[in-house]
Coordinates of C-alpha atoms and ligand atoms in Angstrom, one line a residue:
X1 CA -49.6 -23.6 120.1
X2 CA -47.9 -26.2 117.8
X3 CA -45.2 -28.3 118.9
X4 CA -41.5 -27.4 119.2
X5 CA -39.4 -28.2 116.1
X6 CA -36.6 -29.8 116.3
X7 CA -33.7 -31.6 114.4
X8 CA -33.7 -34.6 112.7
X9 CA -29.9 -36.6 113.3
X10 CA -29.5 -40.1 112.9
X11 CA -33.1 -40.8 111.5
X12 CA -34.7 -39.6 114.7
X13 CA -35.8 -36.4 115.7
X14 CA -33.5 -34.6 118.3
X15 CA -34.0 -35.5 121.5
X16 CA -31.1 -33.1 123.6
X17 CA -32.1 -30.0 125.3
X18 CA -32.2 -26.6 122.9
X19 CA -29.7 -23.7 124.8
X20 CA -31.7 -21.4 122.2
X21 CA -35.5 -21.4 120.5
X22 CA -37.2 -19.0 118.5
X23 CA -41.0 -18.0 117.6
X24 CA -43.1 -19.6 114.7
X25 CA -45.1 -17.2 113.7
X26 CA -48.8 -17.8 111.8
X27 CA -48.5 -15.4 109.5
X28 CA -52.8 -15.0 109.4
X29 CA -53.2 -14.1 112.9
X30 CA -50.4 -12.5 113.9
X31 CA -49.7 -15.2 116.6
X32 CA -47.1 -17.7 118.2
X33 CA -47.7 -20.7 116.6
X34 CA -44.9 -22.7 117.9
X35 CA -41.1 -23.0 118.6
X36 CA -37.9 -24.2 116.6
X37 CA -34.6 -25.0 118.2
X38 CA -31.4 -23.5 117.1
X39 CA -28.6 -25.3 116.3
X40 CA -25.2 -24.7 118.6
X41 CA -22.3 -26.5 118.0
X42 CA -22.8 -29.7 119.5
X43 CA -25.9 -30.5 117.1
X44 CA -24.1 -28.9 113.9
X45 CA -21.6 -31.9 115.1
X46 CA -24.0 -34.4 115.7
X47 CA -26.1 -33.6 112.5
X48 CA -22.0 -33.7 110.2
X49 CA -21.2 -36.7 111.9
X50 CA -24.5 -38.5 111.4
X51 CA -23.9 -37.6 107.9
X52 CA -20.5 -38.8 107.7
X53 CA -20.7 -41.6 109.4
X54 CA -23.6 -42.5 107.1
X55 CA -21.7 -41.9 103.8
X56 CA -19.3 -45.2 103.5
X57 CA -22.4 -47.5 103.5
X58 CA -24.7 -45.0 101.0
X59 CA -22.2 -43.8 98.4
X60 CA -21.6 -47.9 98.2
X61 CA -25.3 -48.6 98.4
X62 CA -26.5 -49.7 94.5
X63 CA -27.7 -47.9 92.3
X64 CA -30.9 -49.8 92.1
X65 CA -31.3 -49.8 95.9
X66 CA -31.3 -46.2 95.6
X67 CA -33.8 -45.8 92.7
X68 CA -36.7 -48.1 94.6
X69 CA -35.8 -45.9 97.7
X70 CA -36.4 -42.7 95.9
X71 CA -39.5 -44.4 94.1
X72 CA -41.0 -44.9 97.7
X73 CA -40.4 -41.3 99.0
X74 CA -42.0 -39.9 95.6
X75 CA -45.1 -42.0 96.4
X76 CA -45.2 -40.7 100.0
X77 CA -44.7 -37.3 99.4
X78 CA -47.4 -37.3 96.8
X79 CA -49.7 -38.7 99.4
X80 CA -48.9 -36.6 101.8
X81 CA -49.1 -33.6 99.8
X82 CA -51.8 -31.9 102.0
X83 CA -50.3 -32.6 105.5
X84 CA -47.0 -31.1 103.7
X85 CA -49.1 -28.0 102.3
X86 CA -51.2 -27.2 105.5
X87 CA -48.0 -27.1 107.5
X88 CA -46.4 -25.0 105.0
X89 CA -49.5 -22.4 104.7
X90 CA -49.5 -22.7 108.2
X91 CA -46.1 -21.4 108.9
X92 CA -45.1 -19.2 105.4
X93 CA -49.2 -17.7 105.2
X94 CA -49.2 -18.6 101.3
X95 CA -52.9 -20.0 100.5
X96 CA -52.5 -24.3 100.5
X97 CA -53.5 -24.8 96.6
X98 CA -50.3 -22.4 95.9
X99 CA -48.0 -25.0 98.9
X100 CA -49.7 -28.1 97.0
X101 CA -48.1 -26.7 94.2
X102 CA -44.8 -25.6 95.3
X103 CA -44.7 -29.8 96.5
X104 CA -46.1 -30.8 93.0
X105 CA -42.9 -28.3 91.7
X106 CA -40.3 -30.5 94.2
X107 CA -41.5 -33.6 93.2
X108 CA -40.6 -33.1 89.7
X109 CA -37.2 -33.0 91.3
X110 CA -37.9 -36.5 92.4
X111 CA -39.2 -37.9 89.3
X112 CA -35.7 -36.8 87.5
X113 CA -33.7 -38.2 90.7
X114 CA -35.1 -41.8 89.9
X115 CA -33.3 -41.6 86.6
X116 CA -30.4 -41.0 88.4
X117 CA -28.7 -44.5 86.9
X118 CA -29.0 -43.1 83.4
X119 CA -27.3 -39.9 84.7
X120 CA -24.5 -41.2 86.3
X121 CA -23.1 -42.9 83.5
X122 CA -19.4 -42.0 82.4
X123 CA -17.9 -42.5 79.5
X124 CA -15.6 -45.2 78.4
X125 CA -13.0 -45.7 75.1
X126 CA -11.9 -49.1 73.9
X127 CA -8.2 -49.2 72.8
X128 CA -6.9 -45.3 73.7
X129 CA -3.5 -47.1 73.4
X130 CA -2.6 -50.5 72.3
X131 CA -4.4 -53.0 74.9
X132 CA -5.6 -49.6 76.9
X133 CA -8.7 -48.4 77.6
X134 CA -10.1 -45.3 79.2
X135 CA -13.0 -44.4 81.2
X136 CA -14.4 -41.8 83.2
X137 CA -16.7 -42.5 86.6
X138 CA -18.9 -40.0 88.2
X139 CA -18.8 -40.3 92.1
X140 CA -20.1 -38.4 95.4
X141 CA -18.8 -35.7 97.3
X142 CA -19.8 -36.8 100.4
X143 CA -21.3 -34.3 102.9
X144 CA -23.4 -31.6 101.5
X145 CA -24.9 -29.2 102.8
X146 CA -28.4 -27.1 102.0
X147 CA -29.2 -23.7 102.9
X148 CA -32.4 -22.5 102.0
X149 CA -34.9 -19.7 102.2
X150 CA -38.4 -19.0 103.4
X151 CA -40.0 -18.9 100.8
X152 CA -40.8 -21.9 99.4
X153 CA -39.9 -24.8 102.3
X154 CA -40.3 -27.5 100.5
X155 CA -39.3 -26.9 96.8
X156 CA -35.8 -25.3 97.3
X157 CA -34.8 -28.6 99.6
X158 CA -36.1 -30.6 96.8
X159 CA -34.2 -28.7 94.1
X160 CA -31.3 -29.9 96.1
X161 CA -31.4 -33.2 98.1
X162 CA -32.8 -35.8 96.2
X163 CA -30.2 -35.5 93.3
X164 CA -27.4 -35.4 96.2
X165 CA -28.6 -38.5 97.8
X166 CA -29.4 -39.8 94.7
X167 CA -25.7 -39.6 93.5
X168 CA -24.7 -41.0 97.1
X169 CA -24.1 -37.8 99.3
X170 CA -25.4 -37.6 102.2
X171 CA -27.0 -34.4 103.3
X172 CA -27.6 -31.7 106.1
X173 CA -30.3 -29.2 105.3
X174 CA -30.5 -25.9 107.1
X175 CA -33.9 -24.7 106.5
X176 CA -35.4 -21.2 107.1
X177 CA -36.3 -20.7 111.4
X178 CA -39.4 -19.0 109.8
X179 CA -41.1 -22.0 108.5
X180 CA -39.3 -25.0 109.8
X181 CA -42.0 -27.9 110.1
X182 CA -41.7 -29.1 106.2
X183 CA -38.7 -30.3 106.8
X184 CA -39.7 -32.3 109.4
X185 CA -42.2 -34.2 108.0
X186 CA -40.1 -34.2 104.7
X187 CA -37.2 -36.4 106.7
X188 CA -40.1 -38.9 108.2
X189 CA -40.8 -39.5 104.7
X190 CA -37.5 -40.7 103.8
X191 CA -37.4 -42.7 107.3
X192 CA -40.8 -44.6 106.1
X193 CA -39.3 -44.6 102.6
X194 CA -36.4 -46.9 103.8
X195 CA -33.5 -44.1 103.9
X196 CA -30.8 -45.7 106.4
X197 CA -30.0 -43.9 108.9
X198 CA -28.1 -40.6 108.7
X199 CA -28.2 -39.9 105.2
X200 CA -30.6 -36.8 105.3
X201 CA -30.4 -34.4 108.3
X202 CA -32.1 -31.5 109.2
X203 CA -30.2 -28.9 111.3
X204 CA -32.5 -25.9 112.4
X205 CA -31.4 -23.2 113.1
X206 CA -29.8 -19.6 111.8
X207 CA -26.4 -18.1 111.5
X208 CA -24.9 -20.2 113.7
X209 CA -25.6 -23.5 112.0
X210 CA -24.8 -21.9 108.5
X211 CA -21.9 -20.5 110.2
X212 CA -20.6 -23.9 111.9
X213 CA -21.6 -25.8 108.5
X214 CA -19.5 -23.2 106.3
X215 CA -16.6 -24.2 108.9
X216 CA -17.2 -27.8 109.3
X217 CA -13.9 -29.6 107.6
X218 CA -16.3 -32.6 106.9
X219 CA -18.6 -30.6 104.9
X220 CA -17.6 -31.4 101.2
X221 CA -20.0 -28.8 99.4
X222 CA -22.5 -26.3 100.2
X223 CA -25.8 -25.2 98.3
X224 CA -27.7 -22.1 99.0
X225 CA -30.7 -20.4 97.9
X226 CA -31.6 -16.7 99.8
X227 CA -30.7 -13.3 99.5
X228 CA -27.8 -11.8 97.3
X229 CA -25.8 -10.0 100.3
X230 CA -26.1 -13.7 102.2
X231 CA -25.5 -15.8 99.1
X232 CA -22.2 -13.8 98.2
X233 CA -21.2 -14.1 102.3
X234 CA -21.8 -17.8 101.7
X235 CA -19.6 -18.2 98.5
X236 CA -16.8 -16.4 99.4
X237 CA -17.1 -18.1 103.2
X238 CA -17.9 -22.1 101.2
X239 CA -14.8 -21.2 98.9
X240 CA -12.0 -20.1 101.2
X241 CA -13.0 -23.0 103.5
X242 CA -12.3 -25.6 100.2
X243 CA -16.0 -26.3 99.4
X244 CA -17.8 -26.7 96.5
X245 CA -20.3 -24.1 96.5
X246 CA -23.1 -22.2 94.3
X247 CA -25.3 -19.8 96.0
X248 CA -28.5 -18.6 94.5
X249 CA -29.4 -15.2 95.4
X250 CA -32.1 -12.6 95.1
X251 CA -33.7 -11.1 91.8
X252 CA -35.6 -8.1 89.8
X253 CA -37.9 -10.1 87.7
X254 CA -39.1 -7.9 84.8
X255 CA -42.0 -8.5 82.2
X256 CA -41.8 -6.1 79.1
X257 CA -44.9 -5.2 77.5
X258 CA -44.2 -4.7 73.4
X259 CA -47.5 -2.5 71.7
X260 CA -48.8 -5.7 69.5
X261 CA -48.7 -7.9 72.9
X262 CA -52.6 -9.4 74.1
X263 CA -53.3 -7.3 76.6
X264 CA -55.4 -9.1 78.3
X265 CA -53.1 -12.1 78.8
X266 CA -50.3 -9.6 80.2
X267 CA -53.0 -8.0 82.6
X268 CA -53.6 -11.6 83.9
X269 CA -49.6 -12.8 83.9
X270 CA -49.0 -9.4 86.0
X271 CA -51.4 -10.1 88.2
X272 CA -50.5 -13.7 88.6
X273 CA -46.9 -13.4 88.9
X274 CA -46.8 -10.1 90.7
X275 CA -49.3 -11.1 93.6
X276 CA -49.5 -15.1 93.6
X277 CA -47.6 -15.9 97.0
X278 CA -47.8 -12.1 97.6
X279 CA -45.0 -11.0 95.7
X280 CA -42.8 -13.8 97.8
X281 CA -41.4 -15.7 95.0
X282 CA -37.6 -15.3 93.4
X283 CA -39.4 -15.8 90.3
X284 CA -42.1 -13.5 90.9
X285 CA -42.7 -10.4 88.3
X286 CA -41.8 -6.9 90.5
X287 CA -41.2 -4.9 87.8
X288 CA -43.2 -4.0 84.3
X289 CA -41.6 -1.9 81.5
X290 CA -44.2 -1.4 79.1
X291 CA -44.3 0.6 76.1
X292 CA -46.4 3.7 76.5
X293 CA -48.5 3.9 74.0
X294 CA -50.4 0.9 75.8
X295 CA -49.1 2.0 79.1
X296 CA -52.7 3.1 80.5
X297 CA -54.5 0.6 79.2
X298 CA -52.5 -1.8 80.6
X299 CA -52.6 -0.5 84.5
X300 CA -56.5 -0.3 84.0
X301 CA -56.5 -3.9 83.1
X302 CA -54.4 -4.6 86.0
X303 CA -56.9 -2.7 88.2
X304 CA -59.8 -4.7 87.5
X305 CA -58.2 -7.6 88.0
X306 CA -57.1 -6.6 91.6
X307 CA -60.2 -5.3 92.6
X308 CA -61.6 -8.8 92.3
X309 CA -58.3 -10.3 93.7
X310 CA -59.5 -12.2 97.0
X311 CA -56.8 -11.8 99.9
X312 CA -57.2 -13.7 103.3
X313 CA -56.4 -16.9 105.4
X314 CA -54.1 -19.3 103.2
X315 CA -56.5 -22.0 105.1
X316 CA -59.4 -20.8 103.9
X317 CA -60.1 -22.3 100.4
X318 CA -61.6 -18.8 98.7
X319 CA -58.3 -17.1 99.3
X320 CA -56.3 -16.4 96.3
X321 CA -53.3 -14.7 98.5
X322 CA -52.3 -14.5 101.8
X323 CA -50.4 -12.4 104.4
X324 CA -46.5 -11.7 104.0
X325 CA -44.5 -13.7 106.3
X326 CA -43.7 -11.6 109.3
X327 CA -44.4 -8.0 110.5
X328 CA -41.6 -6.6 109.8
X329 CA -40.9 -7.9 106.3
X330 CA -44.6 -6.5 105.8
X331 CA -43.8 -3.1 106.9
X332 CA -40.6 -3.5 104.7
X333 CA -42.6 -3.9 101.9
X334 CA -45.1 -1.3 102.4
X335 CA -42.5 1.3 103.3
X336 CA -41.9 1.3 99.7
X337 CA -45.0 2.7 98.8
X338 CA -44.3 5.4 100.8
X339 CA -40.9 5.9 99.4
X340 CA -41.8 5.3 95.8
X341 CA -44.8 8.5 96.1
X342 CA -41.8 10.5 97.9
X343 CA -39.6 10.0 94.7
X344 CA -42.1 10.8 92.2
X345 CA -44.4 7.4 91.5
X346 CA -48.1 7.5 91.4
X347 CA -49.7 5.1 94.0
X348 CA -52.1 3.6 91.8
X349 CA -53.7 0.8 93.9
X350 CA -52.9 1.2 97.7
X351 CA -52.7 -2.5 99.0
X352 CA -53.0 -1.2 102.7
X353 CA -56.6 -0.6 101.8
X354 CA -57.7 -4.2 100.3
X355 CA -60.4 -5.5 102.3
X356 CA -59.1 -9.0 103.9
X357 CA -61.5 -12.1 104.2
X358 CA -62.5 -12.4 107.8
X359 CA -61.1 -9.3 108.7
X360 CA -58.1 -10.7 110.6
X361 CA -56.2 -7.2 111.4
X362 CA -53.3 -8.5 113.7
X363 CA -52.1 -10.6 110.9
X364 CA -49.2 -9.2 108.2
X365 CA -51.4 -8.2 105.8
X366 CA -50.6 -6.3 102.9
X367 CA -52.8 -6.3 99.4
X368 CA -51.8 -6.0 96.2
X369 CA -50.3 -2.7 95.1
X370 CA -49.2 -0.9 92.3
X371 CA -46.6 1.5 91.6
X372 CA -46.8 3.7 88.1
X373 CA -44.4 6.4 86.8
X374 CA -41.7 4.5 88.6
X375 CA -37.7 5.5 87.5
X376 CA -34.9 3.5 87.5
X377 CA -33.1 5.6 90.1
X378 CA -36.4 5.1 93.2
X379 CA -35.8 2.9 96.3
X380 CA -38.7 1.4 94.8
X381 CA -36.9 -0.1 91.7
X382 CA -33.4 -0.6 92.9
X383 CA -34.7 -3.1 95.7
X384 CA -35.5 -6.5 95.6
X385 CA -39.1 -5.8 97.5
X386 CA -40.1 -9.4 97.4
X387 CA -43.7 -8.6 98.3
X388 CA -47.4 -7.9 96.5
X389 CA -46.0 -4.6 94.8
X390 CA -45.9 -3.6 91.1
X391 CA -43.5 -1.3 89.8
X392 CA -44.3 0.1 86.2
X393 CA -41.6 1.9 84.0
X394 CA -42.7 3.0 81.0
X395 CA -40.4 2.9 78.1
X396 CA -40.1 3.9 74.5
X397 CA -39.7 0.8 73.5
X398 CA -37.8 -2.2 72.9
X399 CA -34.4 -1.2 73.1
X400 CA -35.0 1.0 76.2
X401 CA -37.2 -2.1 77.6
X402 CA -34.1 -3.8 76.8
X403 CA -31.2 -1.7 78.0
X404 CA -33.0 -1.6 81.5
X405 CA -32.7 -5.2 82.3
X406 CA -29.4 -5.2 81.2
X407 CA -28.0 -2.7 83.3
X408 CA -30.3 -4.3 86.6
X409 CA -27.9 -6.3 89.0
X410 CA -30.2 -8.8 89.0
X411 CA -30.6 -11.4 86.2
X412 CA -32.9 -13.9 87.6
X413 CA -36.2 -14.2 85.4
X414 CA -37.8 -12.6 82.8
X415 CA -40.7 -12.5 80.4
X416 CA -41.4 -10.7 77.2
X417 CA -44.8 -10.3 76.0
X418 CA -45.2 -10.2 72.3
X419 CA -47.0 -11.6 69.2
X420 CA -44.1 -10.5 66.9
X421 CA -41.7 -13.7 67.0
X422 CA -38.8 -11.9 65.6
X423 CA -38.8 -9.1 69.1
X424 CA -39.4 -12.5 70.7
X425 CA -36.2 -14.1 69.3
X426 CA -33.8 -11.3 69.4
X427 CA -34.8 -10.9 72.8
X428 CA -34.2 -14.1 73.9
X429 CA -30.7 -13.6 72.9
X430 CA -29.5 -10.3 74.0
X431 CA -31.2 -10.5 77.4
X432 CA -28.7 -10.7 80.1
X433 CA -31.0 -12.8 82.4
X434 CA -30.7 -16.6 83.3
X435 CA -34.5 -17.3 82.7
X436 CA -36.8 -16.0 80.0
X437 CA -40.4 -16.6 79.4
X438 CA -42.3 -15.7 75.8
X439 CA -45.6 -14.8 77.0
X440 CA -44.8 -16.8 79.7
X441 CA -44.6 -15.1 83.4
X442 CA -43.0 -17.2 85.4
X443 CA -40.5 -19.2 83.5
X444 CA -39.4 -21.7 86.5
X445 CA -37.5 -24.5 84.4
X446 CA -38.5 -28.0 84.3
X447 CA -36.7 -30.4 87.0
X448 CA -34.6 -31.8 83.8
X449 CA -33.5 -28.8 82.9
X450 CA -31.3 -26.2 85.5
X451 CA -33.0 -23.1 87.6
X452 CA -30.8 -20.6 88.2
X453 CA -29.7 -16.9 87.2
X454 CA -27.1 -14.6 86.1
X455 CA -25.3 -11.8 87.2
X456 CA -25.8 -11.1 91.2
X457 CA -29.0 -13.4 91.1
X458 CA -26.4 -16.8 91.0
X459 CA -22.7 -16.9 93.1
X460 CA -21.2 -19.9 91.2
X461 CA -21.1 -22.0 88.2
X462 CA -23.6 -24.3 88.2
X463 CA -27.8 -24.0 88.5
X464 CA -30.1 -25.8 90.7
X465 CA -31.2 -29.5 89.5
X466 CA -31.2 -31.2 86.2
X467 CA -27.8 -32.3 84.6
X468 CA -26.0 -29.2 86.7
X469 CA -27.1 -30.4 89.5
X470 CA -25.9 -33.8 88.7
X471 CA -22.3 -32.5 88.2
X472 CA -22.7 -30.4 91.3
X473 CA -23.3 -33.0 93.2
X474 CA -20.6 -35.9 91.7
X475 CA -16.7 -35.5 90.9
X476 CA -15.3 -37.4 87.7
X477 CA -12.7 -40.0 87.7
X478 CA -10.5 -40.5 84.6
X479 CA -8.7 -44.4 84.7
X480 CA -6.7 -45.4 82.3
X481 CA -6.7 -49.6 82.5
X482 CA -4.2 -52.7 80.9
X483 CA -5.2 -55.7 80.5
X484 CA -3.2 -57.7 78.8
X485 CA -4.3 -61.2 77.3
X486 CA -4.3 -64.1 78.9
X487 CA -0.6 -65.6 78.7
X488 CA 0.6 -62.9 76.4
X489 CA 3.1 -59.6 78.3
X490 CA 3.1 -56.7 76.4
X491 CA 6.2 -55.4 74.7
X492 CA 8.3 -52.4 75.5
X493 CA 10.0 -53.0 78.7
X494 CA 11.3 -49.7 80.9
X495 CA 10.9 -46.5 78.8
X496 CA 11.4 -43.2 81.1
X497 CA 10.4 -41.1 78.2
X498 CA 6.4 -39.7 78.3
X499 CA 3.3 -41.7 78.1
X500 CA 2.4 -41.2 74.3
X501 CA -0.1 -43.5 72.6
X502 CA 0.6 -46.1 70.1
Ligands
NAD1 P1 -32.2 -15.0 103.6 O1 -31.0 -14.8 102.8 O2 -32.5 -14.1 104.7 O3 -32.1 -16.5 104.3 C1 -31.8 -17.6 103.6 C2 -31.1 -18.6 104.5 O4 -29.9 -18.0 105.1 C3 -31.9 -19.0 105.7 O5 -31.8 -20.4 106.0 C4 -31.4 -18.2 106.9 O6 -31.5 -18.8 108.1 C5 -29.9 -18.0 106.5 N1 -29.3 -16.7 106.9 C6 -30.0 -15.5 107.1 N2 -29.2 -14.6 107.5 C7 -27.9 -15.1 107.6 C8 -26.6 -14.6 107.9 N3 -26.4 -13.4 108.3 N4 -25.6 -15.5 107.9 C9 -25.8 -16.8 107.5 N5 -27.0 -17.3 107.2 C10 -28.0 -16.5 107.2 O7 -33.5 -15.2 102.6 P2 -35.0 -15.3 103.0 O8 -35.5 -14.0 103.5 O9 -35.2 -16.6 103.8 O10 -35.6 -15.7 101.5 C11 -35.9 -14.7 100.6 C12 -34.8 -14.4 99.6 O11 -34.4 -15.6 98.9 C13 -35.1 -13.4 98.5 O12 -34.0 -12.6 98.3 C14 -35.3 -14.3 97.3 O13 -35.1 -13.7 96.1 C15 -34.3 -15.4 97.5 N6 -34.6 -16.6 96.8 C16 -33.9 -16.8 95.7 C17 -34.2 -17.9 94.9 C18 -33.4 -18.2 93.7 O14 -33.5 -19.3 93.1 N7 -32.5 -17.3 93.2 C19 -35.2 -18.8 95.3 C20 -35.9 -18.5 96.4 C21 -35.6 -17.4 97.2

């Protein structure tokens, strides 16, 4: 058994006795793996105060201090990219090249947070009045606060935290109880990069710390990446309490399938994005609406691929996917088989049945599977699954393709695959989806541009990272400034009437 996890307040790990723990699970055996503490009120406290206390001496720290700070902490997460991704494969069951990539994916979050000096400069007009000038500042919110899901334990922090500390927050992170150790070892990198005391915390723990943190009056903003039904309880919670919020939420990735598209190329982008952290990515594709003249030909391509597809141990290095994260999300996920065949789908590839290198059986296993025939109105297609499972519609054709990711709830991702550039245009511009890929699967933006989706997929105005996470994470400050020359008052004297410029 691993050790306990605990919090990280003050730039130390937690030292206090937990009133409540849960289970770590390793998702390849089945087994305890270790403990994590939940937070009560006294750390929530401790870990706000840290943060707090910490602000004054960071939001005034400069700007250059900050950069060869941030420089450091890139160059130790890099090195420590394997410890990072063991832990994570460890914990969450993905296969470590896929956690060495989701790292590699945070990182670039990093690399745009060392520009943060460029980013946080404000405008300014010479002579808005005679002898006035005018200029805008950008400036932390102070406390803020990160939520964040299972899935990916180190990206989503690092979509969030280093452009808040980078723009002088300090921050509290609330990671998932299901995978907690990244975090850890992601705040003894900032400790060995040089970050003083306090300004990044790590409170673990579940609906009580998200609960006390929503509360907390010192708590100036809250981000959140999860589920939709928790992302809208944390916006409308954030915003009546005063905070700043946005709250990422769950998703219905579709990939349309257009008659003149390569086939082969789809076949491989469904397989990769359908099954690659077994279906346990926001971004992942769940459903396909192909057109269906090439419908068949499409699910047989998919077959073959899968039959090759090799499932086991994320530790062991000929894995290409592991096990789901717990038993109960697993059985989740497979109950949809059963459900879709109830409501009229065609089981086409069973998952249960995939053969599972080593033959663990107590671990949450479930191989890639694939639903055909499906209809908008199954279980099957309504739900986020978030697991290895393939849902094909067929469709007409474009408009249908079109019309059906329109009227989804969801508006996370989605891809088109095409070699006509003119489908791929116009459907660029009438989807109603936050990110689109063009033969592209998973269109995860670039840390310089924003991640995030529309329509139940996002609670809020602003994405994840890039300039809107900038703006997220900073409040502008208009001044209007005199200065009058040396020896010379200006004229005018008392007017009560309004400023106007002249
Ligand atoms: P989740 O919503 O269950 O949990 C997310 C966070 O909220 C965790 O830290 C958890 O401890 C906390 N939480 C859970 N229940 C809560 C409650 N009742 N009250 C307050 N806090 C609560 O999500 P998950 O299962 O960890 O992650 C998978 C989900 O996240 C999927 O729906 C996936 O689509 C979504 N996701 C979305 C994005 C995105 O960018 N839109 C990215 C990654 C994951």
């Amino acid at each position: 058994m691993s050790e306990n996890v605990t919090h990280w307040i003050g730039g130390a790990r937690h030292q206090g006795p937990a009133e409540r723990r849960a289970d770590v699970y390793n998702p390849a055996t089945g087994k305890v793996s270790g403990t994590v503490d939940l937070a009560g009120p006294a750390e929530i406290d401790a870990a706000v105060r840290s943060a707090r206390d910490a602000f004054p001496g960071w939001r005034d720290t400069s700007l250059s201090k900050r950069v060869q700070i941030l420089f450091r902490f890139r160059e130790l997460v890099r090195a420590n990219t394997g410890r990072l991704a063991e832990a994570i494969s460890a914990e969450h069951g993905k296969v470590v090249s896929d956690a060495a990539g989701e790292v590699q994916r945070g990182l670039e979050v990093v690399d745009f947070a060392c520009g943060v000096p460029h980013l946080l400069k404000g405008g300014y007009s010479e002579n808005v009045s005679t002898g006035v000038d005018a200029y805008s500042i950008l400036q932390p919110l102070g406390v803020v606060a990160g939520i964040t899901p299972f899935n990916f334990p180190a990206m989503v922090p690092m979509w969030m935290f280093p452009v808040a500390i980078a723009c002088g927050n300090t921050f509290v992170l609330k990671p998932s109880e299901k995978d907690p150790s990244a975090s850890l070892l992601l705040a003894e990198l900032w400790a060995e990069a040089g970050l003083p005391d306090g300004v990044f915390n790590v409170l673990q723990g579940d609906k009580v710390a998200v609960d006390g943190l929503l509360e907390h009056p010192d708590v100036a903003a809250v981000s959140f990446v999860g589920s939709t039904p928790i992302a809208r309880y944390i916006y409308s919670r954030a915003a009546e309490n005063g905070k700043r919020v946005q709250a990422l939420g769950g998703a219905k990735n579709h990939m349309v399938v257009l008659p003149d598209a390569d086939l082969d190329l789809a076949a491989d982008s469904a397989v990769s994005a359908g099954f690659g952290s077994a279906g346990e990515r926001c971004m992942a594709i769940s459903a396909i609406a192909v057109v269906d003249s090439v419908a068949d030909e499409l699910v047989a391509r998919i077959r073959e691929r899968v039959e090759r597809l090799r499932v086991g141990p994320g530790d062991d290095d000929r894995s290409e996917m592991g096990p789901l994260v717990t038993r109960e999300h697993r059985d989740k996920v497979a109950s949809y088989l059963d459900s879709g065949v109830e409501q009229g789908a065609t089981l086409a590839i069973d998952g249960r049945v995939h053969p599972v290198l080593g033959g663990e059986t107590e671990g949450f296993w479930l191989g890639p599977s694939l639903l055909d025939h499906v209809t908008p109105e199954m279980d099957c297609y309504r739900d986020e699954i978030f697991g290895p499972v393939l849902s094909v519609v067929r469709v007409s054709g474009y408009d249908e393709a079109v019309a059906l990711i329109n009227g989804n709830r969801y508006g996370n991702g989605t891809a088109v695959f095409t070699n006509d550039g003119g489908a791929a245009r116009r459907f660029q511009n009438e989807i109603q989806v936050g990110m689109v890929g063009i033969n592209v699967p998973i269109p995860v933006p670039m840390a310089y541009y924003s991640f995030g989706g529309w329509k139940q997929s996002l609670f809020g105005d602003s994405h994840a990272h890039g300039t809107e996470g900038v703006h997220f994470y900073t409040r502008t400050k208009a001044v209007t400034a005199r200065w009058t020359d040396p020896g010379k008052r200006p004229e005018g004297g008392v007017d009560l009437g309004f400023p106007t410029n002249g």
